[in-house]
XYZ file of C-alpha atoms in Angstrom:
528
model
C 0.685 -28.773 27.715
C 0.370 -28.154 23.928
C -0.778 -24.952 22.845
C -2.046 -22.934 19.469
C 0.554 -20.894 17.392
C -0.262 -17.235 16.513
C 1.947 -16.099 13.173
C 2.110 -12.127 12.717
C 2.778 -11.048 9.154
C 0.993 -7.559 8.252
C -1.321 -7.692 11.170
C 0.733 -6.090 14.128
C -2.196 -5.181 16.725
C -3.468 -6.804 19.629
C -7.135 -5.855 19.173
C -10.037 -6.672 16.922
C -7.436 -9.637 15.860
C -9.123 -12.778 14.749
C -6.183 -15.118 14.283
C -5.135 -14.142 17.875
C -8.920 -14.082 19.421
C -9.098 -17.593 17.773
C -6.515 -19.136 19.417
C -6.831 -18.274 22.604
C -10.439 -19.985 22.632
C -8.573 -23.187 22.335
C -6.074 -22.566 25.892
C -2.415 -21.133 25.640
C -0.897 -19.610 22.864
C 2.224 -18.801 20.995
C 3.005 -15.738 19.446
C 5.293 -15.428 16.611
C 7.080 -13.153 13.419
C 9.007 -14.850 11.396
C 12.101 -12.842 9.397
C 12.201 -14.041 5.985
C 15.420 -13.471 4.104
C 13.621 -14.122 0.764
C 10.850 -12.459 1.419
C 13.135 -9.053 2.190
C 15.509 -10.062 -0.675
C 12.156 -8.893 -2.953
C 12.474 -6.163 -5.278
C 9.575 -4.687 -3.774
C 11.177 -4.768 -0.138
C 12.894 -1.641 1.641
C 14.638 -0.631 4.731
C 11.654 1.825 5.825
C 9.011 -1.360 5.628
C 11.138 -3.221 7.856
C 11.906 -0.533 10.346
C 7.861 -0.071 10.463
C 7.899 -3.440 11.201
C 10.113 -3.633 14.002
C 8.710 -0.527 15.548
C 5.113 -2.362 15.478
C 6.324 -5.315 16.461
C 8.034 -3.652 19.706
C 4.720 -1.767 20.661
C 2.787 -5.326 20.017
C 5.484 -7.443 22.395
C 4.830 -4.436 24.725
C 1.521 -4.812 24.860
C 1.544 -8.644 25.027
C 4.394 -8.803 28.027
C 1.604 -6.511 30.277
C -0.293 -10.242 29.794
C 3.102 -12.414 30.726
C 3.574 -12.814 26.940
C 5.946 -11.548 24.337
C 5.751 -11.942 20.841
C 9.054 -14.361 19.625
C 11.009 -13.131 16.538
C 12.071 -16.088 14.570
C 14.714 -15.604 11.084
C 14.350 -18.422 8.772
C 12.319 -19.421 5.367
C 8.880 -20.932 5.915
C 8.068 -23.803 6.674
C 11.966 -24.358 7.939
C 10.904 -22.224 10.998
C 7.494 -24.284 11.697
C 9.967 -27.377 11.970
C 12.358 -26.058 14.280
C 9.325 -24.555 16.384
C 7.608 -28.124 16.069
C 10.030 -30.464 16.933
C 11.382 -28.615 20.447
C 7.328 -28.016 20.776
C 4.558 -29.204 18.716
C 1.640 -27.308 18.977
C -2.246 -28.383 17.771
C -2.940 -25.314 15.292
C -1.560 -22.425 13.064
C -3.440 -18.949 12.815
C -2.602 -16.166 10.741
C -4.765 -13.459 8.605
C -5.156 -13.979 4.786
C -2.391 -12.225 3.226
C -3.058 -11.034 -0.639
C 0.847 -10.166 -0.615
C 3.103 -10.280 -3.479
C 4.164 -13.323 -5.312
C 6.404 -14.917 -2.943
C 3.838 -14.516 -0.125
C 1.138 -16.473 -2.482
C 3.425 -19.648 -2.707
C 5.072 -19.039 0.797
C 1.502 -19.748 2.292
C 0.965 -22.314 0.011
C 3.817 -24.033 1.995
C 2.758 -23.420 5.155
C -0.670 -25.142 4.295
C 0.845 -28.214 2.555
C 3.244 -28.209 5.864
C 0.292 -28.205 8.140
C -1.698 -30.691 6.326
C 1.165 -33.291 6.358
C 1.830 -32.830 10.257
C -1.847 -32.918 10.968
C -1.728 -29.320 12.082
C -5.010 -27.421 12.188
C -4.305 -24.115 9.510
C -7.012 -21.527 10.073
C -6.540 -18.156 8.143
C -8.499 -14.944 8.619
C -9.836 -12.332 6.179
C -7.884 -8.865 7.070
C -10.076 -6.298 4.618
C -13.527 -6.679 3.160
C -11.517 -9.075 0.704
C -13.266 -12.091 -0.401
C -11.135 -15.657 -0.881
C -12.258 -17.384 -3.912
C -15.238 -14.974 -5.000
C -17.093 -16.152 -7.580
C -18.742 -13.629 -8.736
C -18.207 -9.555 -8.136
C -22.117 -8.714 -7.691
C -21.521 -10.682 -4.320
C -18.719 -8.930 -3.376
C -20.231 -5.129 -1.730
C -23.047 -7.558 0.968
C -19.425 -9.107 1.600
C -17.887 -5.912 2.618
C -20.654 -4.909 4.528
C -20.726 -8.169 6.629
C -17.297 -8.112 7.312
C -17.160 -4.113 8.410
C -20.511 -4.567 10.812
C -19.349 -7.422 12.671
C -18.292 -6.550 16.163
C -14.714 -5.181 17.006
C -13.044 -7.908 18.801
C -11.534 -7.665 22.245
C -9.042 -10.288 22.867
C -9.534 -10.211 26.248
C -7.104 -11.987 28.674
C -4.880 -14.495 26.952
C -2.801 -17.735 28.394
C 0.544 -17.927 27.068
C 2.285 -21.493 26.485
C 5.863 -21.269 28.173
C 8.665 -23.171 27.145
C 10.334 -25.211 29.854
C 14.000 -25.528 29.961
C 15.538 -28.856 30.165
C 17.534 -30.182 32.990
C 21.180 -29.619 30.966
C 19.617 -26.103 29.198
C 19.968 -22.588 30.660
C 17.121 -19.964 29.997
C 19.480 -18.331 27.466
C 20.043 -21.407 25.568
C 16.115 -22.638 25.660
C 15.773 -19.391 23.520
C 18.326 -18.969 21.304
C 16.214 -19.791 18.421
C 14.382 -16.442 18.450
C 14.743 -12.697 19.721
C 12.696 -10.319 20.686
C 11.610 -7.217 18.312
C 14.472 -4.644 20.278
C 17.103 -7.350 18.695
C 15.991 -7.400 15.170
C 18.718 -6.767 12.292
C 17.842 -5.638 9.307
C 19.111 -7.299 6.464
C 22.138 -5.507 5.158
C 20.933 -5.242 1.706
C 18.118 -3.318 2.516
C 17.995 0.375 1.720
C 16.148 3.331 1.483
C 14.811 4.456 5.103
C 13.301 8.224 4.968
C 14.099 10.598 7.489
C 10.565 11.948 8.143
C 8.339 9.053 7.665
C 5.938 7.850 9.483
C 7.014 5.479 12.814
C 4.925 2.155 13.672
C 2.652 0.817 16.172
C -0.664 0.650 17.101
C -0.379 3.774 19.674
C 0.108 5.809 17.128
C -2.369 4.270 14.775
C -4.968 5.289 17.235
C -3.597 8.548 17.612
C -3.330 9.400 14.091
C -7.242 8.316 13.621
C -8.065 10.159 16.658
C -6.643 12.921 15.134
C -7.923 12.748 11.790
C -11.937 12.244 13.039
C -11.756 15.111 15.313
C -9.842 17.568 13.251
C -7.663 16.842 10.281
C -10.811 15.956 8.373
C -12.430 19.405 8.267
C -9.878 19.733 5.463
C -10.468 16.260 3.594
C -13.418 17.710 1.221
C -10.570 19.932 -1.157
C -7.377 19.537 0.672
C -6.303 16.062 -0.354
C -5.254 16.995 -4.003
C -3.161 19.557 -3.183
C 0.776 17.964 -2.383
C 0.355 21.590 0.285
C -2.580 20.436 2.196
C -2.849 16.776 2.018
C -0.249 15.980 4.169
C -2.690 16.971 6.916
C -6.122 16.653 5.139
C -5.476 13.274 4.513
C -6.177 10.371 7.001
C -2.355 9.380 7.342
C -3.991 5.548 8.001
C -2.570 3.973 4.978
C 0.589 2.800 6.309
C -0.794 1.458 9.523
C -3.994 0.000 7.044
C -0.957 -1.974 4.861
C 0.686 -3.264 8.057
C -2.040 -3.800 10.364
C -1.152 -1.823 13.207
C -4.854 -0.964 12.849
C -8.106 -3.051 11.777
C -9.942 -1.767 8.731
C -13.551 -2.800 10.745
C -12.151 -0.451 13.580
C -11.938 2.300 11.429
C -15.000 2.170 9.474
C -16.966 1.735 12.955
C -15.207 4.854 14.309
C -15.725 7.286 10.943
C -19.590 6.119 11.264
C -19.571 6.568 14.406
C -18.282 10.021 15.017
C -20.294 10.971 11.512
C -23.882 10.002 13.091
C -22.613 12.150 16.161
C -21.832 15.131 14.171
C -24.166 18.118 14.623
C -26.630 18.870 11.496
C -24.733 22.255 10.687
C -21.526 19.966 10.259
C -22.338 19.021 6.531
C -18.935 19.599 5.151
C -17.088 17.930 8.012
C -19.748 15.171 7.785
C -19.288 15.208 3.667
C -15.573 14.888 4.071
C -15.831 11.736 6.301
C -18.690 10.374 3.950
C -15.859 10.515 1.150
C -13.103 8.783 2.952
C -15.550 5.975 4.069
C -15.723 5.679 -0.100
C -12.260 5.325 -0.598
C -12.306 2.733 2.486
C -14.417 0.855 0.114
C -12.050 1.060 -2.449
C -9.047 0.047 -1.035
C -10.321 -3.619 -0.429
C -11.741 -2.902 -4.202
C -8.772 -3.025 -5.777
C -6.831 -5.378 -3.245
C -9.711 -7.838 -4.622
C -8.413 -7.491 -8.040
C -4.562 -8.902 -7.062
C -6.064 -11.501 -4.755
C -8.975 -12.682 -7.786
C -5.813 -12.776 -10.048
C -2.351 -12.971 -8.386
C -1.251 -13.008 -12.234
C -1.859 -8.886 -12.274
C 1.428 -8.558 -10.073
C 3.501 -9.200 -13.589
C 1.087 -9.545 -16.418
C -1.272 -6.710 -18.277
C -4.671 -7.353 -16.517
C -5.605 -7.250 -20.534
C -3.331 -9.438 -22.125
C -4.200 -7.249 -25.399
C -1.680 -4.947 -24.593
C 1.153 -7.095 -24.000
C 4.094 -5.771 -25.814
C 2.636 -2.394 -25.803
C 6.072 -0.728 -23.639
C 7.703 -3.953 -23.145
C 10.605 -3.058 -25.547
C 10.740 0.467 -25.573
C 12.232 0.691 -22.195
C 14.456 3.873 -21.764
C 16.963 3.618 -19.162
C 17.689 7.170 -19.039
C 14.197 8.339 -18.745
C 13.852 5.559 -16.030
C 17.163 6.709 -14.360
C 15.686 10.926 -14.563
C 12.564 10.026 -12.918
C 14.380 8.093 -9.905
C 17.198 11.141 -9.711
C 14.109 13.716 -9.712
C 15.631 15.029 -12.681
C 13.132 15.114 -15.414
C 13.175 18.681 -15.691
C 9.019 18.972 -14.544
C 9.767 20.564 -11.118
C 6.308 19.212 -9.877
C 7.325 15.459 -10.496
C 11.167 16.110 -9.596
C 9.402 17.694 -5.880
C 7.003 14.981 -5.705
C 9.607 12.365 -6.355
C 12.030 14.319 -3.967
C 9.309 14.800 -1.062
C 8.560 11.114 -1.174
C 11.952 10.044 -1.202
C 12.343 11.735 2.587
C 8.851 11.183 4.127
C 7.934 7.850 2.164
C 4.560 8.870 1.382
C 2.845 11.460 -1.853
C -1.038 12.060 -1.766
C -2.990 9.952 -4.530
C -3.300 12.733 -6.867
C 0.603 13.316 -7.221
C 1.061 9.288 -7.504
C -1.120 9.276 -9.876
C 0.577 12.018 -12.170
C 3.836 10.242 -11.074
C 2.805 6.782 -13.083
C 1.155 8.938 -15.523
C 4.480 10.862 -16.307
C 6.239 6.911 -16.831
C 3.417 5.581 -18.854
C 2.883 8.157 -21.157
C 5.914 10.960 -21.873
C 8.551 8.432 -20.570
C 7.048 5.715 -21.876
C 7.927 3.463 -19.316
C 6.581 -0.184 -18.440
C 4.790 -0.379 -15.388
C 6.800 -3.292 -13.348
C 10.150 -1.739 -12.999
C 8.257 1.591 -12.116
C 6.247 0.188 -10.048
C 8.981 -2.241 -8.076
C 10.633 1.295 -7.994
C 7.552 2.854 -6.142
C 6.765 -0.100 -3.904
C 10.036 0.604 -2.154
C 9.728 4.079 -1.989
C 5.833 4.319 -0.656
C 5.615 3.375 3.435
C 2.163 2.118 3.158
C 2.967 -0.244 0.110
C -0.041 -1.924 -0.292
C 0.648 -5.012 -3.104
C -3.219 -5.199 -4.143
C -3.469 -1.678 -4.175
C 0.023 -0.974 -5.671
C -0.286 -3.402 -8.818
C -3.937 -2.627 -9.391
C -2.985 1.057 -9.729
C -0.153 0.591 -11.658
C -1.806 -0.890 -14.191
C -4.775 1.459 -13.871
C -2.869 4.503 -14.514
C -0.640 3.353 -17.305
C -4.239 2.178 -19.466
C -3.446 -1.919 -19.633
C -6.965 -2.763 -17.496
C -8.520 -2.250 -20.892
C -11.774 -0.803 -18.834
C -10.803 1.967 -17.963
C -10.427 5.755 -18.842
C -7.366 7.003 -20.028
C -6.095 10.015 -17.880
C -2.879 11.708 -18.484
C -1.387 14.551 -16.313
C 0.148 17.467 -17.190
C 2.546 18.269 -14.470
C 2.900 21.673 -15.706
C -0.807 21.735 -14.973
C -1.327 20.013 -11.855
C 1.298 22.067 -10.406
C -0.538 25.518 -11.959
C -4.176 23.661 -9.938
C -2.491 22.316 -7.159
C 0.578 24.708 -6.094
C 0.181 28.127 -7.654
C 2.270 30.198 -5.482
C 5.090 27.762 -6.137
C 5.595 26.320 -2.337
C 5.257 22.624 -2.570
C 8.056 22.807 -5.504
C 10.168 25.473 -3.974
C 10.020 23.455 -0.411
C 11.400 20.411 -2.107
C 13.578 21.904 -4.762
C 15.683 24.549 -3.154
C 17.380 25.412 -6.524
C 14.327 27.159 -7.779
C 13.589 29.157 -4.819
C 14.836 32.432 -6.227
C 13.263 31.603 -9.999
C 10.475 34.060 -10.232
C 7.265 32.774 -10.689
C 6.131 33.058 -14.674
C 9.617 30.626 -14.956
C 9.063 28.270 -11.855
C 7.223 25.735 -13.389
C 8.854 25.710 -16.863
C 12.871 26.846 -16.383
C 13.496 25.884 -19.419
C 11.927 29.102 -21.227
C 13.667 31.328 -18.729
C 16.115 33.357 -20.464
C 19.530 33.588 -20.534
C 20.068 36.583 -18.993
C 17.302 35.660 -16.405
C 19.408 32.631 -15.280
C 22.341 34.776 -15.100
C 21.435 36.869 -12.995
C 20.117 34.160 -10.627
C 22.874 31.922 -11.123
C 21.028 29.255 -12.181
C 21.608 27.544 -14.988
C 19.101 25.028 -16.790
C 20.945 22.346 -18.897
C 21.340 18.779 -20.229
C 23.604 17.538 -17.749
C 23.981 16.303 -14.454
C 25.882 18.764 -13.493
C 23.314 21.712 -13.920
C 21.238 23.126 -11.427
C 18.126 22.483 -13.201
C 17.460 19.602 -15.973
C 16.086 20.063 -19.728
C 12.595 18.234 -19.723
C 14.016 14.818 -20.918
C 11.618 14.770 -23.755
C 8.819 17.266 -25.234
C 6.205 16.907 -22.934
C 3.571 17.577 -25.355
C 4.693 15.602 -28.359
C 5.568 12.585 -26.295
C 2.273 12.354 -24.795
C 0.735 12.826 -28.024
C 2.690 9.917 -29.530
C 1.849 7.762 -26.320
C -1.753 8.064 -26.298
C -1.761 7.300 -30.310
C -0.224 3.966 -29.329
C -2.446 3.401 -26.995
C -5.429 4.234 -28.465
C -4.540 2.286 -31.458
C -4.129 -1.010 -29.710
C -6.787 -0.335 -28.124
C -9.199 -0.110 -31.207
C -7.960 -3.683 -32.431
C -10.531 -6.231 -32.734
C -8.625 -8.860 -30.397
C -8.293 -5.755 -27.609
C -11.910 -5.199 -27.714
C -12.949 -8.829 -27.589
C -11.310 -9.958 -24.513
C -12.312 -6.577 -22.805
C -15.664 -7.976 -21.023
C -14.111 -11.135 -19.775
C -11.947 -8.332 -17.453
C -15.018 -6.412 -16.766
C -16.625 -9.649 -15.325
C -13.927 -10.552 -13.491
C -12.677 -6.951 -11.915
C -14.909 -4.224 -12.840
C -16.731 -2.002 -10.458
C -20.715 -2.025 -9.638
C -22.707 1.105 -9.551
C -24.096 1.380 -6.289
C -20.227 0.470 -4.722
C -19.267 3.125 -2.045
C -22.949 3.467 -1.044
C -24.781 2.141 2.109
C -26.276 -1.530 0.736
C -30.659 -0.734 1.319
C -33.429 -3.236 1.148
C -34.463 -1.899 -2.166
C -31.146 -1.909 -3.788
C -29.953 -4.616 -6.431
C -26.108 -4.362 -7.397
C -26.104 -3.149 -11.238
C -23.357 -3.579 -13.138
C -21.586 -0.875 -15.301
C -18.989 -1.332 -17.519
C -15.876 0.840 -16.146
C -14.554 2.071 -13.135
C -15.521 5.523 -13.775
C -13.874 7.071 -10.627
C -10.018 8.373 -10.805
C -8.609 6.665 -7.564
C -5.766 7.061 -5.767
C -3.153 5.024 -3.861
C -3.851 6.889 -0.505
C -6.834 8.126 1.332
């Protein structure tokens, strides 16, 4: 009996699953995650994304063995692994969600489809997000959204599995040696860089965290998600499980409406709050849109005008400071510290994070931004890239916005706790110093024993460049290319292509005709 092959890659749930609800229309069928040494060889790959992996992947095999199934974990470069699995079995069909991954992904799956098309193999992929394949034009793209978000949650139901038969000569060991189960998988050595408290996979806790987040956590959303204090609980905590699919996006759009039309008319700021993260739902398929329209933006200023803009101004030792959290800005060294042990950093401090490269440090987005992929848990390529770009001004449509660390920490932590909780040597430094040692006086850091200075073997850092005059010379370089007659040329060819529409974030009426403006006016974040 032939059967239909299921192939996992960031969509580790067994419900509202269409690759896996597909294939079980057609009879038995084979589930499957393939370990990709190149794939985890990427600069963009880390320890913690592979754990979260593993982790899902166990609670998914767990879930599919209560059914007499299991999911098998094969190691091997696609389509070498399709082979093996087709010659000892060929099956009819391959399912497996649309993946707008990174650049190795993109012509990984462009394998896999010239594989199945030259061993007549049925190759049926399925949108994950409210992302559109081949959209040919943006104004289409919010009715898409909406389509894709209303249609029914789908239940899987009861499944067939196909079971391999061992041979007269073969043992049940040996008819399964090509593959182990999730509990056996080995991380590549190479990989580093696993936080202590970040966040563990599977869809249990998915749910859980959702659950938690519609019937409490978001009373705080509305004000508390700025704050590196309160976000860690005012924020939904879904991105991670969003990125690797431990959770549908459809499932939770139809749960925050849900639970907002049952809210009681006195509930207007719980019901605002929940209002505001549907938004930002919008928005992350927004800006996935942008790397899957042009896979290019992974490498390549979205405007091409700015191309050698940073390029050959890169400063090792500023790079180096920002990784070691020691730039001398306690709020970026406790940002970069917090993240480094919990993997994640609400949007706002992100933000000021690639604003502190781009502008003062004067840093090129890729390297940063292969830096941050393997540091953020919910890495998110379409989100990642689009951001990255966003924030360090090479869009070309959008608003420059440079943060002040010494203010966002002033706004955002004014008692000091975030940065004193993350940077233990300035927990005695009284407050009208905490933010900027560096004026502290002598005697002051004396008496504390705590010394500020331009080596790596003081307690606290020198700001590795004048914060102020930096950031004035950056945004005079920017602002200069920008004014050039070739910059402002090509700039509407990007707004048709990845620009924002008015009405986006808003519930599509009968009246309503998408408008198009000419920026995305709205500061966004990398988390919601």
């Amino acid at each position: 009996m032939s059967y239909d092959l299921v192939w996992f890659k960031r969509d580790l749930r067994w419900q509202d699953h269409a690759a896996l609800a597909q294939a079980a229309q057609h009879g038995p069928v084979r589930c499957i995650y393939v370990v990709e040494p190149e794939l985890w060889l990427q600069p963009d790959a880390a320890l913690q994304h592979f754990e979260f992996v593993r982790e899902s992947l166990q609670a998914l095999d767990d879930a599919l063995r209560l059914q007499g199934g299991c999911v098998e974990v094969h190691t091997g470069e696609l389509p070498d692994v399709l082979s093996r699995i087709w010659s000892e079995a060929p099956f009819r069909q391959l399912h497996a969600h649309q993946e707008t991954g990174n650049g190795f992904t993109y012509a990984r799956d462009l394998r896999v489809g010239a594989w199945c098309q030259a061993h007549n193999v049925g190759w049926h992929e399925y949108p994950q997000f409210g992302v559109v394949r081949v959209l040919k034009n943006r104004n289409l793209w919010q009715p898409a959204w909406e389509r894709h978000m209303a249609e029914p949650v789908q239940d899987v139901g009861e499944l067939r599995f196909w079971r391999q038969r061992a041979s007269r000569n073969e043992t049940p060991t040996e008819v399964r040696s090509a593959w182990c189960t999730p509990s056996q998988m080995q991380a590549p050595e190479h990989l580093q860089h696993n936080p202590p408290m970040r966040q563990r996979g599977g869809r249990h806790l998915a749910l859980d965290t959702l659950h938690s987040f519609l019937h409490a956590r978001s009373l705080g959303y509305r004000g508390g998600i700025s704050s590196p204090l309160s976000a860690p609980d005012a924020c939904s905590r879904l991105s991670a499980y969003l990125a690797w699919g431990c959770i549908s996006m459809r499932e939770v759009v139809q749960h925050t409406r849900a639970h907002i039309a049952q809210l009681p008319p006195q509930a207007s700021r719980h019901r605002a709050g929940l209002t505001a993260f549907i938004s930002r739902l919008y928005w992350h398929c927004h800006f996935i849109q942008k790397l899957e329209s042009e896979p290019a933006i992974e490498w390549q200023n979205m405007h091409r005008g700015y191309d050698g803009l940073r390029e050959h101004d890169f400063n090792e030792a500023h790079f180096e400071a920002l990784k070691a959290a020691r730039t001398g800005w306690p709020m970026v060294d406790a940002c970069v510290t917090m993240l480094r042990e919990t993997g994640w950093l609400n949007f706002r401090m992100r933000a000021m994070l690639v604003s502190v490269a781009a502008y003062p440090l004067w840093l090129h987005w890729r390297p940063v931004g292969e830096w941050l992929a393997t540091q953020f848990l919910d890495y998110e390529p379409g989100i990642h890239w689009s951001q990255l770009q966003m924030q360090s001004g090479t869009t070309g449509i959008n608003t420059t916005r440079v943060y002040n660390p010494i203010k966002q920490a002033q706004d955002h932590d004014p008692h000091g706790r975030f940065v004193r909780q993350w940077l233990p040597a300035l927990r005695q430094v009284p407050d009208t110093w905490l933010f900027e040692p560096w004026l502290m006086p002598h005697t002051m850091q004396t008496h504390l024993g705590v010394f500020v200075g331009g080596d790596m073997n003081s307690a606290l850092p020198q700001p590795v460049v004048d914060l102020a005059q930096a950031t004035r010379e950056a945004k005079q370089l920017l602002h200069s290319r920008r004014q050039t007659d070739e910059v402002k040329a090509a700039k509407k060819a990007v707004v048709d292509k990845h620009a924002s529409r008015k009405n986006w974030g808003k519930r599509p009426s009968a009246r309503r005709t998408s408008v198009a403006t000419p920026t995305d006016k709205q500061q966004l974040g990398f988390d919601f």
